Amino acid sequence: MAKQISLSQYLIEKQREKNLIPAELRLLLEVVARACKRISYAVGKGALTGVLGAAGSDNIQGEAQQKLDVIANETLLEANEWGGHLAAMASEEMDHPYPIPNRYPKGEFLLLFDPLDGSSNIDVNVSIGTIFSVLRLPEGVSEPLEHHFLQPGSNQLAAGYAVYGPSTLLVLTVGDGVACFTLDRETGSWWLTCDGMSVPEDTKEYAINASNSRHWFEPVQRYVADLTAGKTGPLAKDYNMRWVASMVADVHRIMTRGGIFMYPADRREPDKPGKLRLMYEANPMAFLVEQAGGGATNGRERILDIQPTKLHERVAVFLGSKNEVVRATRYHEGG
Ligand code: P6P
């Protein structure tokens, strides 16, 4: 049996052999992976430890927080605040960035995360996950402020997600392809189970919440109608549809076997360009998908090129198999 490679060894090799990542970034990623392990254990306990259900509070998005949202957020904050590798953190669950307390040394990285994505699925035992993104604090900045986070996704140094499903997986890129690690619950180790993840360029599978179709703008309505028409329509092939309503689960399926994931803007709130957040959902997923040979746009431009204006801003998302994302984007060029 081939020698198993642990997450630590994988990251040390990226640091040593390719000089791709500095030691401080390696340490950050190992701390995040340890926090995801703890979140996985908490999620796995479920009803046994009373962590299901609502926390009785709302986040900045005005969404009711689940108890596990709060637990996951606190786990990531506590794990990362003392190590000396971070300048600040930002989370879907917090209105403003979390500066590293003065009692701890500060580092050069900014960590952004959705601590528990898909939490509406917690109480029905469907896969959920953690999404994270790493940026560098701009040169010469001593006190990190919100606008220091507002960098395009192309500035990311690393990104990843943990998916808490039948297996707990960690999918990670440091800009040199995408690797997948599986958690061994008996030893608590992350083992490399797929290196060089690759999204097939073509697909027959799309993911969208079709109940919103009457609210979509015309290009998306036309595109999805053509997908649904299958062999009888202009795309001349039958498609299948999946929608887990947990971005991490839907994206991991696409990272594994291809597909296109869509959360478009719609007419209900024209000033809100979709539901998903740019900084800690769309950007990390776009970085991962592009590193695996896929594509990611907001229907008109590459997601990683978007210059953010607000920490919690939303963005329309079309990501996955490159040729299908190109096709979906072309429907928008028609007007
Ligand atoms: P809908 C989960 O709440 C989430 O942010 C993503 O993980 C998921 O893709 C999307 O929202 C699901 O949205 O409108 O189908 O419930």
GROMACS .gro file of C-alpha atoms and ligand atoms in nm:
model
  351
    1MET     CA    1   0.000   0.000   0.000
    2ALA     CA    2   0.140   0.341  -0.100
    3LYS     CA    3   0.270   0.555   0.190
    4GLN     CA    4  -0.012   0.779   0.310
    5ILE     CA    5   0.062   1.152   0.302
    6SER     CA    6  -0.076   1.363   0.587
    7LEU     CA    7  -0.193   1.723   0.555
    8SER     CA    8   0.116   1.836   0.747
    9GLN     CA    9   0.351   1.655   0.511
   10TYR     CA   10   0.163   1.788   0.206
   11LEU     CA   11   0.194   2.146   0.332
   12ILE     CA   12   0.558   2.108   0.438
   13GLU     CA   13   0.639   1.981   0.089
   14LYS     CA   14   0.460   2.281  -0.066
   15GLN     CA   15   0.667   2.501   0.164
   16ARG     CA   16   1.000   2.323   0.122
   17GLU     CA   17   1.007   2.179  -0.228
   18LYS     CA   18   0.820   2.448  -0.416
   19ASN     CA   19   0.876   2.738  -0.179
   20LEU     CA   20   0.509   2.805  -0.254
   21ILE     CA   21   0.395   2.892   0.093
   22PRO     CA   22   0.570   3.057   0.387
   23ALA     CA   23   0.584   2.866   0.718
   24GLU     CA   24   0.332   3.108   0.872
   25LEU     CA   25   0.074   3.024   0.604
   26ARG     CA   26   0.139   2.652   0.654
   27LEU     CA   27   0.077   2.698   1.026
   28LEU     CA   28  -0.244   2.892   0.957
   29LEU     CA   29  -0.380   2.619   0.732
   30GLU     CA   30  -0.297   2.349   0.988
   31VAL     CA   31  -0.479   2.549   1.259
   32VAL     CA   32  -0.784   2.592   1.035
   33ALA     CA   33  -0.781   2.217   0.959
   34ARG     CA   34  -0.770   2.139   1.333
   35ALA     CA   35  -1.065   2.375   1.392
   36CYS     CA   36  -1.261   2.203   1.112
   37LYS     CA   37  -1.191   1.870   1.282
   38ARG     CA   38  -1.344   2.003   1.604
   39ILE     CA   39  -1.644   2.140   1.413
   40SER     CA   40  -1.687   1.799   1.247
   41TYR     CA   41  -1.695   1.630   1.588
   42ALA     CA   42  -1.952   1.883   1.717
   43VAL     CA   43  -2.169   1.841   1.405
   44GLY     CA   44  -2.142   1.462   1.434
   45LYS     CA   45  -2.265   1.460   1.795
   46GLY     CA   46  -2.584   1.642   1.686
   47ALA     CA   47  -2.881   1.571   1.910
   48LEU     CA   48  -2.663   1.380   2.158
   49THR     CA   49  -2.515   1.707   2.288
   50GLY     CA   50  -2.809   1.941   2.226
   51VAL     CA   51  -2.632   2.143   1.954
   52LEU     CA   52  -2.920   2.125   1.705
   53GLY     CA   53  -3.178   2.395   1.654
   54ALA     CA   54  -3.181   2.774   1.659
   55ALA     CA   55  -2.947   2.984   1.872
   56GLY     CA   56  -3.216   3.250   1.921
   57SER     CA   57  -3.006   3.521   1.749
   58ASP     CA   58  -2.970   3.660   1.393
   59ASN     CA   59  -2.652   3.727   1.194
   60ILE     CA   60  -2.578   4.042   0.994
   61GLN     CA   61  -2.762   3.891   0.702
   62GLY     CA   62  -3.076   3.890   0.921
   63GLU     CA   63  -3.074   3.509   0.912
   64ALA     CA   64  -3.162   3.309   1.224
   65GLN     CA   65  -2.840   3.155   1.356
   66GLN     CA   66  -2.834   2.787   1.440
   67LYS     CA   67  -2.652   2.681   1.758
   68LEU     CA   68  -2.388   2.510   1.544
   69ASP     CA   69  -2.333   2.834   1.343
   70VAL     CA   70  -2.229   3.003   1.667
   71ILE     CA   71  -2.023   2.704   1.787
   72ALA     CA   72  -1.839   2.678   1.453
   73ASN     CA   73  -1.768   3.051   1.450
   74GLU     CA   74  -1.633   3.049   1.806
   75THR     CA   75  -1.423   2.739   1.730
   76LEU     CA   76  -1.251   2.914   1.438
   77LEU     CA   77  -1.195   3.235   1.637
   78GLU     CA   78  -1.051   3.056   1.943
   79ALA     CA   79  -0.828   2.829   1.734
   80ASN     CA   80  -0.681   3.113   1.528
   81GLU     CA   81  -0.654   3.417   1.756
   82TRP     CA   82  -0.341   3.324   1.956
   83GLY     CA   83  -0.106   3.169   1.694
   84GLY     CA   84   0.057   3.493   1.576
   85HIS     CA   85  -0.010   3.424   1.207
   86LEU     CA   86  -0.320   3.643   1.164
   87ALA     CA   87  -0.387   4.017   1.165
   88ALA     CA   88  -0.766   3.977   1.176
   89MET     CA   89  -1.058   3.752   1.085
   90ALA     CA   90  -1.394   3.811   0.916
   91SER     CA   91  -1.695   3.581   0.929
   92GLU     CA   92  -2.043   3.555   0.786
   93GLU     CA   93  -2.159   3.540   1.147
   94MET     CA   94  -2.000   3.870   1.256
   95ASP     CA   95  -2.099   4.222   1.147
   96HIS     CA   96  -1.739   4.351   1.158
   97PRO     CA   97  -1.388   4.202   1.139
   98TYR     CA   98  -1.244   4.043   1.452
   99PRO     CA   99  -0.904   4.201   1.531
  100ILE     CA  100  -0.648   3.980   1.703
  101PRO     CA  101  -0.656   4.071   2.077
  102ASN     CA  102  -0.360   4.287   2.187
  103ARG     CA  103  -0.244   4.012   2.426
  104TYR     CA  104  -0.146   3.803   2.122
  105PRO     CA  105   0.114   3.872   1.848
  106LYS     CA  106  -0.024   3.973   1.509
  107GLY     CA  107   0.071   3.819   1.174
  108GLU     CA  108   0.041   3.917   0.808
  109PHE     CA  109  -0.264   3.718   0.702
  110LEU     CA  110  -0.637   3.784   0.696
  111LEU     CA  111  -0.871   3.485   0.739
  112LEU     CA  112  -1.229   3.498   0.614
  113PHE     CA  113  -1.483   3.222   0.663
  114ASP     CA  114  -1.837   3.101   0.650
  115PRO     CA  115  -1.806   2.885   0.961
  116LEU     CA  116  -2.099   2.658   0.884
  117ASP     CA  117  -2.245   2.684   0.536
  118GLY     CA  118  -2.580   2.525   0.464
  119SER     CA  119  -2.691   2.536   0.825
  120SER     CA  120  -3.057   2.510   0.725
  121ASN     CA  121  -2.965   2.146   0.658
  122ILE     CA  122  -2.827   2.077   1.008
  123ASP     CA  123  -3.152   1.958   1.165
  124VAL     CA  124  -3.228   1.726   0.870
  125ASN     CA  125  -2.882   1.563   0.875
  126VAL     CA  126  -2.776   1.674   0.527
  127SER     CA  127  -2.409   1.754   0.449
  128ILE     CA  128  -2.289   2.101   0.555
  129GLY     CA  129  -1.946   2.260   0.561
  130THR     CA  130  -1.695   2.532   0.644
  131ILE     CA  131  -1.557   2.762   0.372
  132PHE     CA  132  -1.241   2.970   0.422
  133SER     CA  133  -1.024   3.217   0.233
  134VAL     CA  134  -0.679   3.363   0.310
  135LEU     CA  135  -0.562   3.710   0.205
  136ARG     CA  136  -0.249   3.904   0.295
  137LEU     CA  137  -0.273   4.223   0.503
  138PRO     CA  138  -0.165   4.510   0.274
  139GLU     CA  139   0.196   4.623   0.322
  140GLY     CA  140   0.260   4.876   0.597
  141VAL     CA  141  -0.077   4.833   0.769
  142SER     CA  142  -0.049   4.794   1.146
  143GLU     CA  143  -0.417   4.816   1.241
  144PRO     CA  144  -0.634   4.599   1.006
  145LEU     CA  145  -0.964   4.763   0.919
  146GLU     CA  146  -1.262   4.643   0.717
  147HIS     CA  147  -1.143   4.801   0.393
  148HIS     CA  148  -0.816   4.604   0.413
  149PHE     CA  149  -1.024   4.289   0.351
  150LEU     CA  150  -1.177   4.435   0.034
  151GLN     CA  151  -0.937   4.271  -0.212
  152PRO     CA  152  -1.032   4.086  -0.534
  153GLY     CA  153  -1.046   3.707  -0.513
  154SER     CA  154  -0.739   3.685  -0.736
  155ASN     CA  155  -0.538   3.805  -0.433
  156GLN     CA  156  -0.619   3.491  -0.233
  157LEU     CA  157  -0.314   3.299  -0.109
  158ALA     CA  158  -0.517   2.991  -0.013
  159ALA     CA  159  -0.877   2.875   0.003
  160GLY     CA  160  -1.063   2.564   0.102
  161TYR     CA  161  -1.367   2.398   0.245
  162ALA     CA  162  -1.445   2.117   0.484
  163VAL     CA  163  -1.752   1.912   0.402
  164TYR     CA  164  -1.915   1.731   0.694
  165GLY     CA  165  -2.082   1.443   0.513
  166PRO     CA  166  -2.061   1.062   0.525
  167SER     CA  167  -1.686   1.135   0.535
  168THR     CA  168  -1.535   1.458   0.658
  169LEU     CA  169  -1.320   1.599   0.378
  170LEU     CA  170  -1.091   1.899   0.353
  171VAL     CA  171  -1.042   2.040   0.002
  172LEU     CA  172  -0.762   2.293  -0.025
  173THR     CA  173  -0.561   2.502  -0.271
  174VAL     CA  174  -0.255   2.719  -0.217
  175GLY     CA  175  -0.250   2.811  -0.586
  176ASP     CA  176  -0.081   2.491  -0.707
  177GLY     CA  177  -0.379   2.271  -0.788
  178VAL     CA  178  -0.640   2.127  -0.552
  179ALA     CA  179  -0.594   1.849  -0.296
  180CYS     CA  180  -0.855   1.656  -0.096
  181PHE     CA  181  -0.791   1.510   0.249
  182THR     CA  182  -1.009   1.262   0.438
  183LEU     CA  183  -1.036   1.277   0.816
  184ASP     CA  184  -0.949   0.953   0.997
  185ARG     CA  185  -1.175   0.986   1.300
  186GLU     CA  186  -0.984   0.719   1.492
  187THR     CA  187  -0.648   0.897   1.478
  188GLY     CA  188  -0.771   1.253   1.410
  189SER     CA  189  -0.538   1.275   1.107
  190TRP     CA  190  -0.615   1.427   0.766
  191TRP     CA  191  -0.486   1.195   0.491
  192LEU     CA  192  -0.434   1.294   0.127
  193THR     CA  193  -0.693   1.098  -0.071
  194CYS     CA  194  -0.693   1.296  -0.395
  195ASP     CA  195  -0.419   1.521  -0.532
  196GLY     CA  196  -0.480   1.727  -0.846
  197MET     CA  197  -0.862   1.740  -0.836
  198SER     CA  198  -0.992   1.821  -1.185
  199VAL     CA  199  -1.337   1.942  -1.291
  200PRO     CA  200  -1.447   1.781  -1.623
  201GLU     CA  201  -1.477   2.058  -1.886
  202ASP     CA  202  -1.821   1.939  -1.999
  203THR     CA  203  -2.119   1.820  -1.798
  204LYS     CA  204  -2.476   1.694  -1.807
  205GLU     CA  205  -2.564   1.808  -1.456
  206TYR     CA  206  -2.677   2.147  -1.328
  207ALA     CA  207  -2.757   2.277  -0.981
  208ILE     CA  208  -3.003   2.560  -0.917
  209ASN     CA  209  -3.301   2.624  -0.689
  210ALA     CA  210  -3.565   2.591  -0.961
  211SER     CA  211  -3.842   2.717  -0.729
  212ASN     CA  212  -3.707   3.069  -0.797
  213SER     CA  213  -3.746   3.041  -1.177
  214ARG     CA  214  -4.031   3.294  -1.209
  215HIS     CA  215  -3.805   3.554  -1.042
  216TRP     CA  216  -3.496   3.498  -1.260
  217PHE     CA  217  -3.392   3.751  -1.521
  218GLU     CA  218  -3.448   3.650  -1.885
  219PRO     CA  219  -3.098   3.513  -1.969
  220VAL     CA  220  -3.115   3.259  -1.685
  221GLN     CA  221  -3.474   3.166  -1.766
  222ARG     CA  222  -3.371   3.104  -2.130
  223TYR     CA  223  -3.060   2.907  -2.032
  224VAL     CA  224  -3.236   2.680  -1.779
  225ALA     CA  225  -3.525   2.626  -2.023
  226ASP     CA  226  -3.268   2.501  -2.277
  227LEU     CA  227  -3.107   2.275  -2.015
  228THR     CA  228  -3.451   2.133  -1.928
  229ALA     CA  229  -3.537   2.084  -2.298
  230GLY     CA  230  -3.251   1.834  -2.316
  231LYS     CA  231  -3.220   1.636  -2.642
  232THR     CA  232  -3.532   1.809  -2.779
  233GLY     CA  233  -3.378   2.156  -2.739
  234PRO     CA  234  -3.083   2.358  -2.876
  235LEU     CA  235  -2.828   2.193  -2.644
  236ALA     CA  236  -2.914   1.852  -2.795
  237LYS     CA  237  -2.835   1.653  -2.481
  238ASP     CA  238  -3.028   1.552  -2.174
  239TYR     CA  239  -2.923   1.705  -1.841
  240ASN     CA  240  -2.978   1.595  -1.481
  241MET     CA  241  -3.045   1.834  -1.190
  242ARG     CA  242  -2.922   1.831  -0.831
  243TRP     CA  243  -2.981   2.088  -0.553
  244VAL     CA  244  -2.862   2.008  -0.199
  245ALA     CA  245  -2.910   2.369  -0.080
  246SER     CA  246  -2.569   2.341   0.083
  247MET     CA  247  -2.311   2.515  -0.137
  248VAL     CA  248  -2.023   2.307  -0.001
  249ALA     CA  249  -2.203   1.980  -0.087
  250ASP     CA  250  -2.309   2.099  -0.433
  251VAL     CA  251  -1.964   2.237  -0.513
  252HIS     CA  252  -1.787   1.923  -0.387
  253ARG     CA  253  -2.001   1.712  -0.621
  254ILE     CA  254  -1.899   1.940  -0.907
  255MET     CA  255  -1.530   1.929  -0.803
  256THR     CA  256  -1.560   1.550  -0.812
  257ARG     CA  257  -1.769   1.475  -1.125
  258GLY     CA  258  -1.837   1.809  -1.296
  259GLY     CA  259  -2.153   2.018  -1.327
  260ILE     CA  260  -2.258   2.380  -1.307
  261PHE     CA  261  -2.371   2.546  -0.983
  262MET     CA  262  -2.588   2.856  -1.015
  263TYR     CA  263  -2.728   3.107  -0.770
  264PRO     CA  264  -2.832   3.396  -0.997
  265ALA     CA  265  -2.961   3.740  -0.906
  266ASP     CA  266  -3.337   3.773  -0.940
  267ARG     CA  267  -3.610   4.034  -0.963
  268ARG     CA  268  -3.719   4.012  -0.598
  269GLU     CA  269  -3.438   4.236  -0.476
  270PRO     CA  270  -3.265   4.392  -0.782
  271ASP     CA  271  -3.008   4.569  -0.560
  272LYS     CA  272  -2.910   4.233  -0.411
  273PRO     CA  273  -2.714   4.050  -0.686
  274GLY     CA  274  -2.794   3.699  -0.561
  275LYS     CA  275  -2.783   3.526  -0.222
  276LEU     CA  276  -2.423   3.411  -0.188
  277ARG     CA  277  -2.149   3.628  -0.038
  278LEU     CA  278  -1.849   3.725  -0.244
  279MET     CA  279  -1.571   3.735   0.015
  280TYR     CA  280  -1.615   3.406   0.200
  281GLU     CA  281  -1.832   3.190  -0.026
  282ALA     CA  282  -1.795   3.280  -0.395
  283ASN     CA  283  -1.426   3.385  -0.393
  284PRO     CA  284  -1.286   3.075  -0.217
  285MET     CA  285  -1.505   2.843  -0.425
  286ALA     CA  286  -1.409   3.025  -0.746
  287PHE     CA  287  -1.037   2.995  -0.659
  288LEU     CA  288  -1.075   2.619  -0.596
  289VAL     CA  289  -1.281   2.558  -0.910
  290GLU     CA  290  -1.041   2.753  -1.134
  291GLN     CA  291  -0.742   2.572  -0.979
  292ALA     CA  292  -0.920   2.248  -1.076
  293GLY     CA  293  -0.963   2.366  -1.437
  294GLY     CA  294  -1.319   2.495  -1.406
  295GLY     CA  295  -1.474   2.840  -1.450
  296ALA     CA  296  -1.652   3.088  -1.220
  297THR     CA  297  -1.839   3.404  -1.322
  298ASN     CA  298  -2.122   3.622  -1.197
  299GLY     CA  299  -2.289   3.575  -1.535
  300ARG     CA  300  -2.084   3.852  -1.694
  301GLU     CA  301  -1.734   3.866  -1.544
  302ARG     CA  302  -1.486   3.639  -1.367
  303ILE     CA  303  -1.569   3.626  -0.997
  304LEU     CA  304  -1.202   3.649  -0.897
  305ASP     CA  305  -1.172   3.983  -1.082
  306ILE     CA  306  -1.453   4.155  -0.889
  307GLN     CA  307  -1.335   4.446  -0.672
  308PRO     CA  308  -1.537   4.417  -0.346
  309THR     CA  309  -1.697   4.728  -0.197
  310LYS     CA  310  -1.848   4.576   0.118
  311LEU     CA  311  -1.738   4.291   0.344
  312HIS     CA  312  -2.070   4.107   0.324
  313GLU     CA  313  -2.163   4.192  -0.033
  314ARG     CA  314  -2.345   3.934  -0.237
  315VAL     CA  315  -2.276   3.813  -0.589
  316ALA     CA  316  -2.445   3.601  -0.853
  317VAL     CA  317  -2.261   3.272  -0.900
  318PHE     CA  318  -2.217   3.045  -1.204
  319LEU     CA  319  -1.931   2.800  -1.142
  320GLY     CA  320  -1.814   2.453  -1.242
  321SER     CA  321  -1.736   2.278  -1.571
  322LYS     CA  322  -1.555   2.535  -1.783
  323ASN     CA  323  -1.746   2.490  -2.109
  324GLU     CA  324  -2.084   2.498  -1.934
  325VAL     CA  325  -1.994   2.816  -1.745
  326VAL     CA  326  -1.886   2.975  -2.075
  327ARG     CA  327  -2.222   2.873  -2.224
  328ALA     CA  328  -2.420   3.014  -1.928
  329THR     CA  329  -2.224   3.339  -1.945
  330ARG     CA  330  -2.292   3.368  -2.320
  331TYR     CA  331  -2.668   3.369  -2.252
  332HIS     CA  332  -2.611   3.694  -2.059
  333GLU     CA  333  -2.420   3.851  -2.350
  334GLY     CA  334  -2.741   3.827  -2.549
  335GLY     CA  335  -2.878   4.107  -2.330
  336P6P     P1  336  -3.179   2.825  -0.103
  336P6P     C1  337  -2.709   2.794   0.249
  336P6P     O1  338  -2.799   2.874   0.325
  336P6P     C2  339  -2.667   2.877   0.128
  336P6P     O2  340  -2.605   2.994   0.168
  336P6P     C3  341  -2.580   2.793   0.038
  336P6P     O3  342  -2.503   2.701   0.107
  336P6P     C4  343  -2.678   2.725  -0.055
  336P6P     O4  344  -2.624   2.697  -0.183
  336P6P     C5  345  -2.791   2.828  -0.066
  336P6P     O5  346  -2.784   2.910   0.051
  336P6P     C6  347  -2.927   2.762  -0.071
  336P6P     O6  348  -3.023   2.864  -0.091
  336P6P     O7  349  -3.243   2.955  -0.148
  336P6P     O8  350  -3.191   2.715  -0.204
  336P6P     O9  351  -3.218   2.781   0.035
   0.00000   0.00000   0.00000
